[in-house]
Amino acid sequence: MDWIFLILAGCGEMSGVTSLGFYSATKKKLALVSMIISFIFSFSFLYLSLQTIPMSIGYSIWTGIGAAGGSLMNMWLFNESKSFKRFFFIFLIIISVIGLKFVS
């Protein structure tokens, strides 16, 4: 169950970063509220997952999910660069997250 909590925490991080992008672009209060709620959701599930998952593994996976997912969402929603190099390194982050899951 803790791994599910960690994945949910990563999704919350991804949502928070995306909401931050919307807030930066529009300055709308709804985007700010969405960002705050997303980060509260993310930190809550991160806290729950770290009850049994080691901090070094949990934090690394949470950060990886947030970084990779946030980058992909921003490329999709805000038309950021979609170069092969960028996709390659995001792919490496995802592979690293999966690898950490298997070795822990």
mmCIF file of C-alpha atoms in Angstrom:
data_model
loop_
_atom_site.group_PDB
_atom_site.id
_atom_site.type_symbol
_atom_site.label_atom_id
_atom_site.label_comp_id
_atom_site.label_asym_id
_atom_site.label_seq_id
_atom_site.Cartn_x
_atom_site.Cartn_y
_atom_site.Cartn_z
ATOM 1 C CA MET A 1 0.000 0.000 0.000
ATOM 2 C CA ASP A 2 2.903 2.333 0.709
ATOM 3 C CA TRP A 3 4.048 2.177 -2.916
ATOM 4 C CA ILE A 4 0.580 3.231 -4.029
ATOM 5 C CA PHE A 5 0.807 6.156 -1.591
ATOM 6 C CA LEU A 6 4.166 7.080 -3.086
ATOM 7 C CA ILE A 7 2.801 6.997 -6.633
ATOM 8 C CA LEU A 8 -0.148 9.159 -5.540
ATOM 9 C CA ALA A 9 2.296 11.565 -3.896
ATOM 10 C CA GLY A 10 4.241 11.769 -7.159
ATOM 11 C CA CYS A 11 1.046 12.458 -9.102
ATOM 12 C CA GLY A 12 0.193 15.214 -6.632
ATOM 13 C CA GLU A 13 3.659 16.694 -7.170
ATOM 14 C CA MET A 14 3.107 16.552 -10.923
ATOM 15 C CA SER A 15 -0.257 18.270 -10.547
ATOM 16 C CA GLY A 16 1.211 20.927 -8.273
ATOM 17 C CA VAL A 17 3.994 21.746 -10.728
ATOM 18 C CA THR A 18 1.489 21.955 -13.572
ATOM 19 C CA SER A 19 -0.769 24.219 -11.504
ATOM 20 C CA LEU A 20 2.259 26.377 -10.758
ATOM 21 C CA GLY A 21 2.767 26.744 -14.513
ATOM 22 C CA PHE A 22 -0.858 27.784 -14.961
ATOM 23 C CA TYR A 23 -0.578 30.261 -12.100
ATOM 24 C CA SER A 24 2.617 31.748 -13.534
ATOM 25 C CA ALA A 25 0.934 32.180 -16.909
ATOM 26 C CA THR A 26 -2.482 33.443 -15.800
ATOM 27 C CA LYS A 27 -2.218 34.703 -12.186
ATOM 28 C CA LYS A 28 -5.686 33.238 -11.536
ATOM 29 C CA LYS A 29 -6.609 32.384 -7.965
ATOM 30 C CA LEU A 30 -8.087 29.047 -9.017
ATOM 31 C CA ALA A 31 -4.675 27.924 -10.282
ATOM 32 C CA LEU A 32 -3.099 29.034 -6.983
ATOM 33 C CA VAL A 33 -5.700 27.129 -4.957
ATOM 34 C CA SER A 34 -5.202 24.078 -7.176
ATOM 35 C CA MET A 35 -1.451 24.276 -6.626
ATOM 36 C CA ILE A 36 -1.815 24.490 -2.836
ATOM 37 C CA ILE A 37 -4.275 21.589 -2.712
ATOM 38 C CA SER A 38 -2.059 19.492 -4.991
ATOM 39 C CA PHE A 39 1.011 20.025 -2.824
ATOM 40 C CA ILE A 40 -0.915 19.297 0.391
ATOM 41 C CA PHE A 41 -2.176 16.078 -1.240
ATOM 42 C CA SER A 42 1.345 15.242 -2.392
ATOM 43 C CA PHE A 43 3.056 15.853 0.949
ATOM 44 C CA SER A 44 0.342 13.964 2.822
ATOM 45 C CA PHE A 45 0.764 10.845 0.716
ATOM 46 C CA LEU A 46 4.545 11.213 0.792
ATOM 47 C CA TYR A 47 4.380 11.266 4.593
ATOM 48 C CA LEU A 48 2.238 8.122 4.617
ATOM 49 C CA SER A 49 4.505 6.275 2.204
ATOM 50 C CA LEU A 50 7.656 7.100 4.167
ATOM 51 C CA GLN A 51 6.330 5.230 7.180
ATOM 52 C CA THR A 52 7.838 2.030 5.737
ATOM 53 C CA ILE A 53 9.744 3.024 2.577
ATOM 54 C CA PRO A 54 13.262 4.313 3.319
ATOM 55 C CA MET A 55 13.554 8.096 3.010
ATOM 56 C CA SER A 56 16.329 7.953 0.393
ATOM 57 C CA ILE A 57 14.290 5.705 -1.910
ATOM 58 C CA GLY A 58 10.920 7.377 -1.314
ATOM 59 C CA TYR A 59 12.176 10.913 -1.795
ATOM 60 C CA SER A 60 14.109 9.968 -4.948
ATOM 61 C CA ILE A 61 11.088 8.286 -6.510
ATOM 62 C CA TRP A 62 8.733 11.106 -5.503
ATOM 63 C CA THR A 63 11.072 13.687 -7.002
ATOM 64 C CA GLY A 64 11.560 11.623 -10.168
ATOM 65 C CA ILE A 65 7.839 11.205 -10.747
ATOM 66 C CA GLY A 66 7.280 14.924 -10.173
ATOM 67 C CA ALA A 67 10.165 16.004 -12.402
ATOM 68 C CA ALA A 68 9.425 13.654 -15.297
ATOM 69 C CA GLY A 69 5.663 14.079 -15.112
ATOM 70 C CA GLY A 70 5.871 17.835 -14.691
ATOM 71 C CA SER A 71 8.184 18.131 -17.691
ATOM 72 C CA LEU A 72 5.898 16.017 -19.871
ATOM 73 C CA MET A 73 2.801 17.936 -18.778
ATOM 74 C CA ASN A 74 4.483 21.284 -19.427
ATOM 75 C CA MET A 75 5.623 20.140 -22.874
ATOM 76 C CA TRP A 76 2.060 19.124 -23.643
ATOM 77 C CA LEU A 77 0.166 22.056 -22.086
ATOM 78 C CA PHE A 78 2.587 24.961 -22.505
ATOM 79 C CA ASN A 79 4.250 23.960 -25.788
ATOM 80 C CA GLU A 80 7.720 23.679 -24.297
ATOM 81 C CA SER A 81 10.481 22.196 -26.428
ATOM 82 C CA LYS A 82 9.853 18.589 -27.481
ATOM 83 C CA SER A 83 13.350 17.656 -28.584
ATOM 84 C CA PHE A 84 14.643 14.097 -28.733
ATOM 85 C CA LYS A 85 17.294 14.897 -26.100
ATOM 86 C CA ARG A 86 14.664 16.093 -23.675
ATOM 87 C CA PHE A 87 12.535 12.975 -24.128
ATOM 88 C CA PHE A 88 15.631 10.800 -23.772
ATOM 89 C CA PHE A 89 16.611 12.262 -20.413
ATOM 90 C CA ILE A 90 13.038 12.146 -19.121
ATOM 91 C CA PHE A 91 13.038 8.484 -20.171
ATOM 92 C CA LEU A 92 16.204 7.995 -18.104
ATOM 93 C CA ILE A 93 14.474 9.495 -15.054
ATOM 94 C CA ILE A 94 11.537 7.118 -15.491
ATOM 95 C CA ILE A 95 13.848 4.104 -15.900
ATOM 96 C CA SER A 96 15.742 5.180 -12.765
ATOM 97 C CA VAL A 97 12.506 5.414 -10.759
ATOM 98 C CA ILE A 98 11.509 1.921 -11.899
ATOM 99 C CA GLY A 99 14.985 0.637 -11.071
ATOM 100 C CA LEU A 100 14.815 2.073 -7.548
ATOM 101 C CA LYS A 101 11.510 0.297 -7.017
ATOM 102 C CA PHE A 102 13.018 -3.043 -8.003
ATOM 103 C CA VAL A 103 16.151 -2.739 -5.870
ATOM 104 C CA SER A 104 14.384 -1.646 -2.697
#
